[in-house]
Short mmCIF file of C-alpha atoms in Angstrom, two decimals:
data_model
loop_
_atom_site.label_atom_id
_atom_site.label_comp_id
_atom_site.label_asym_id
_atom_site.label_seq_id
_atom_site.Cartn_x
_atom_site.Cartn_y
_atom_site.Cartn_z
CA UNK A 17 15.25 13.54 -34.12
CA UNK A 18 16.74 14.90 -30.86
CA UNK A 19 19.07 12.86 -28.66
CA UNK A 20 16.36 12.85 -25.97
CA UNK A 21 13.81 11.42 -28.39
CA UNK A 22 16.31 8.86 -29.57
CA UNK A 23 17.07 7.93 -25.96
CA UNK A 24 13.41 7.27 -25.30
CA UNK A 25 13.50 4.41 -27.79
CA UNK A 26 14.69 0.86 -27.34
CA UNK A 27 17.65 -0.51 -29.20
CA UNK A 28 15.34 -1.94 -31.88
CA UNK A 29 13.67 1.42 -32.43
CA UNK A 30 10.50 0.80 -30.39
CA UNK A 31 9.51 3.18 -27.63
CA UNK A 32 9.58 1.96 -24.06
CA UNK A 33 6.30 2.02 -22.17
CA UNK A 34 6.50 4.17 -19.06
CA UNK A 35 5.19 1.31 -16.92
CA UNK A 36 7.96 -0.97 -18.20
CA UNK A 37 10.58 1.58 -17.18
CA UNK A 38 8.94 2.03 -13.78
CA UNK A 39 8.67 -1.74 -13.24
CA UNK A 40 12.45 -2.12 -13.39
CA UNK A 41 13.04 0.93 -11.22
CA UNK A 42 10.57 -0.25 -8.57
CA UNK A 43 12.39 -3.57 -8.34
CA UNK A 44 15.73 -1.89 -7.76
CA UNK A 45 14.46 0.80 -5.40
CA UNK A 46 12.43 -1.81 -3.50
CA UNK A 47 15.43 -4.08 -3.09
CA UNK A 48 18.13 -1.47 -2.44
CA UNK A 49 16.34 1.64 -1.21
CA UNK A 50 16.82 5.07 -2.72
CA UNK A 51 20.43 5.54 -1.64
CA UNK A 52 21.51 2.02 -2.55
CA UNK A 53 19.90 2.09 -5.98
CA UNK A 54 21.90 3.31 -8.96
CA UNK A 55 20.85 4.25 -12.46
CA UNK A 56 23.26 1.61 -13.74
CA UNK A 57 21.44 -1.09 -11.76
CA UNK A 58 18.06 0.16 -12.99
CA UNK A 59 19.10 0.21 -16.65
CA UNK A 60 20.66 -3.23 -16.33
CA UNK A 61 17.38 -4.55 -14.91
CA UNK A 62 15.31 -3.05 -17.72
CA UNK A 63 17.94 -3.08 -20.53
CA UNK A 64 16.84 0.47 -21.39
CA UNK A 65 19.53 3.13 -21.61
CA UNK A 66 20.21 5.92 -19.14
CA UNK A 67 19.24 8.36 -21.88
CA UNK A 68 15.81 6.70 -21.99
CA UNK A 69 15.30 7.17 -18.28
CA UNK A 70 16.64 10.72 -18.13
CA UNK A 71 14.59 11.82 -21.14
CA UNK A 72 11.41 10.31 -19.65
CA UNK A 73 11.82 11.21 -15.96
CA UNK A 74 14.50 13.87 -15.72
CA UNK A 75 16.53 12.65 -12.74
CA UNK A 76 16.91 9.80 -10.25
CA UNK A 77 14.89 11.82 -7.73
CA UNK A 78 12.05 12.31 -10.21
CA UNK A 79 12.14 8.63 -11.17
CA UNK A 80 11.97 7.60 -7.51
CA UNK A 81 9.01 9.92 -6.91
CA UNK A 82 7.23 8.58 -10.01
CA UNK A 83 7.69 5.02 -8.72
CA UNK A 84 6.28 5.96 -5.32
CA UNK A 85 3.25 7.68 -6.81
CA UNK A 86 2.48 4.75 -9.10
CA UNK A 87 2.79 2.12 -6.38
CA UNK A 88 0.73 4.18 -3.93
CA UNK A 89 -2.03 4.62 -6.50
CA UNK A 90 -2.01 0.92 -7.39
CA UNK A 91 -2.35 -0.03 -3.74
CA UNK A 92 -5.06 2.58 -3.15
CA UNK A 93 -7.16 1.34 -6.07
CA UNK A 94 -6.68 -2.30 -5.07
CA UNK A 95 -7.69 -1.73 -1.45
CA UNK A 96 -10.57 0.67 -2.09
CA UNK A 97 -12.00 -1.80 -4.61
CA UNK A 98 -11.77 -4.55 -2.00
CA UNK A 99 -13.38 -2.33 0.63
CA UNK A 100 -16.27 -1.39 -1.63
CA UNK A 101 -16.93 -4.99 -2.64
CA UNK A 102 -17.08 -6.00 1.03
CA UNK A 103 -19.49 -3.25 2.11
CA UNK A 104 -22.49 -5.58 2.18
CA UNK A 105 -20.77 -8.17 4.39
CA UNK A 106 -20.69 -8.41 8.17
CA UNK A 107 -18.00 -6.46 10.00
CA UNK A 108 -16.03 -9.65 10.65
CA UNK A 109 -16.16 -10.63 6.98
CA UNK A 110 -15.20 -7.09 5.98
CA UNK A 111 -12.15 -7.12 8.21
CA UNK A 112 -11.07 -10.49 6.94
CA UNK A 113 -11.48 -9.39 3.33
CA UNK A 114 -9.60 -6.15 4.01
CA UNK A 115 -6.66 -7.96 5.56
CA UNK A 116 -6.46 -10.55 2.83
CA UNK A 117 -6.52 -7.81 0.18
CA UNK A 118 -3.64 -6.01 1.89
CA UNK A 119 -1.55 -9.15 2.38
CA UNK A 120 -2.21 -10.39 -1.17
CA UNK A 121 -1.21 -7.08 -2.72
CA UNK A 122 2.08 -7.12 -0.84
CA UNK A 123 2.75 -10.78 -1.64
CA UNK A 124 2.18 -10.28 -5.37
CA UNK A 125 4.13 -7.00 -5.45
CA UNK A 126 6.80 -7.21 -2.73
CA UNK A 127 9.07 -4.63 -4.34
CA UNK A 128 6.24 -2.10 -4.46
CA UNK A 129 5.36 -2.83 -0.84
CA UNK A 130 9.00 -2.37 0.23
CA UNK A 131 9.22 0.85 -1.76
CA UNK A 132 6.26 2.25 0.19
CA UNK A 133 6.74 0.66 3.61
CA UNK A 134 10.41 -0.32 3.75
CA UNK A 135 13.12 1.43 5.80
CA UNK A 136 13.25 4.57 3.63
CA UNK A 137 11.54 7.18 5.80
CA UNK A 138 12.77 10.50 4.43
CA UNK A 139 12.02 12.63 1.41
CA UNK A 140 9.03 11.91 -0.82
CA UNK A 141 8.63 8.35 0.50
CA UNK A 142 7.38 9.52 3.92
CA UNK A 143 4.98 12.05 2.43
CA UNK A 144 3.52 9.76 -0.23
CA UNK A 145 3.23 6.86 2.21
CA UNK A 146 1.41 9.04 4.74
CA UNK A 147 -0.99 10.33 2.09
CA UNK A 148 -1.78 6.74 1.13
CA UNK A 149 -2.27 5.69 4.76
CA UNK A 150 -4.54 8.69 5.40
CA UNK A 151 -6.67 7.72 2.39
CA UNK A 152 -6.91 4.11 3.55
CA UNK A 153 -7.66 5.20 7.11
CA UNK A 154 -10.49 7.45 5.93
CA UNK A 155 -12.00 4.59 3.91
CA UNK A 156 -11.75 2.11 6.78
CA UNK A 157 -13.05 4.70 9.25
CA UNK A 158 -16.05 5.37 7.02
CA UNK A 159 -17.07 1.75 7.24
CA UNK A 160 -16.20 1.45 10.93
CA UNK A 161 -18.24 4.56 11.64
CA UNK A 162 -21.20 3.20 9.73
CA UNK A 163 -20.96 -0.04 11.68
CA UNK A 164 -20.72 1.80 15.00
CA UNK A 165 -23.59 4.13 14.11
CA UNK A 166 -25.82 1.14 13.42
CA UNK A 167 -25.02 -0.61 16.70
CA UNK A 168 -23.60 1.98 19.09
CA UNK A 169 -24.54 5.46 17.86
CA UNK A 170 -22.52 7.28 20.53
CA UNK A 171 -19.27 5.40 19.92
CA UNK A 172 -18.46 6.58 16.39
CA UNK A 173 -15.99 9.19 17.69
CA UNK A 174 -13.49 6.32 17.92
CA UNK A 175 -13.77 5.35 14.25
CA UNK A 176 -10.58 7.12 13.09
CA UNK A 177 -8.51 5.68 15.92
CA UNK A 178 -9.86 2.17 15.39
CA UNK A 179 -9.16 2.46 11.66
CA UNK A 180 -5.59 3.61 12.33
CA UNK A 181 -5.04 0.63 14.63
CA UNK A 182 -6.40 -1.79 12.03
CA UNK A 183 -4.08 -0.30 9.39
CA UNK A 184 -1.14 -0.58 11.77
CA UNK A 185 -1.78 -4.29 12.15
CA UNK A 186 -2.05 -4.64 8.37
CA UNK A 187 1.18 -2.77 7.56
CA UNK A 188 3.43 -4.22 10.24
CA UNK A 189 1.86 -7.65 10.10
CA UNK A 190 2.34 -7.74 6.34
CA UNK A 191 5.98 -6.68 6.63
CA UNK A 192 6.70 -9.41 9.18
CA UNK A 193 4.77 -12.11 7.34
CA UNK A 194 5.57 -11.36 3.72
CA UNK A 195 9.03 -9.78 3.88
CA UNK A 196 10.64 -11.32 6.98
CA UNK A 197 9.03 -14.74 7.37
CA UNK A 198 7.65 -15.24 3.83
CA UNK A 199 4.45 -16.72 5.24
CA UNK A 200 1.48 -17.57 3.04
CA UNK A 201 -0.56 -14.35 2.62
CA UNK A 202 -3.76 -16.35 3.13
CA UNK A 203 -2.62 -17.73 6.48
CA UNK A 204 -1.06 -14.49 7.64
CA UNK A 205 -4.08 -12.43 6.55
CA UNK A 206 -6.44 -14.82 8.32
CA UNK A 207 -4.37 -14.57 11.50
CA UNK A 208 -4.28 -10.78 11.33
CA UNK A 209 -8.03 -10.50 10.79
CA UNK A 210 -8.68 -12.95 13.63
CA UNK A 211 -6.45 -10.87 15.88
CA UNK A 212 -8.24 -7.61 15.04
CA UNK A 213 -11.72 -9.09 15.37
CA UNK A 214 -10.87 -10.64 18.75
CA UNK A 215 -9.42 -7.34 19.94
CA UNK A 216 -12.54 -5.41 18.97
CA UNK A 217 -14.88 -7.93 20.52
CA UNK A 218 -12.99 -8.12 23.79
CA UNK A 219 -12.15 -4.51 24.53
CA UNK A 220 -12.78 -3.49 28.12
CA UNK A 221 -16.06 -1.59 28.63
CA UNK A 222 -15.40 2.09 28.26
CA UNK A 223 -12.26 1.65 26.19
CA UNK A 224 -13.99 3.03 23.09
CA UNK A 225 -14.73 6.76 23.22
CA UNK A 226 -18.48 7.09 23.59
CA UNK A 227 -21.11 8.93 25.57
CA UNK A 228 -23.56 6.18 26.42
CA UNK A 229 -24.37 2.55 25.64
CA UNK A 230 -22.35 -0.61 25.16
CA UNK A 231 -18.95 -0.67 23.45
CA UNK A 232 -18.93 -4.33 22.40
CA UNK A 233 -18.67 -5.12 18.67
CA UNK A 234 -20.23 -8.40 17.66
#
């Protein structure tokens, strides 16, 4: 057996699951950021050896990127599932469900949320975060566009911008509520959805890009 293979095993001879290794790394990266995290801190959190991590992921950079990809995919699946389940609801109920899904995911996985949306803005974090946000924006815009097409056919050109604004409220509102103030995700999500719904309903006429017809969303 090679030293790499041996390193991929626990001290009692059982192999570590990749998700278990990533769980510990996400906690440390989420708490300390990439530059503040060390392989010593990660191995202490998981009790796996450095050899285990290096044999499985190759380097600290590769481990960090693997953590980002996993957390981005988990959030994407969670949110898209919530969006799809809310498709049959009214636009107000959809927005409320969307916000609650976002806030709940962050509250139950704060380290993963910080890994994706914390102060680290360079390297793979920025790219992976933007890819995730683009995917979420496209999904929200799809539903916004469908809603606009049904009520205001000439206003759907604003769907992407409206979706981006909704996501901005979700990301920054979640950071303030969950990370800074540690507010209940239910209360914070309800407040965020109420804010967005009120903003959409009370936009000044002509504020939405359209060619003809009303811009009000009811």
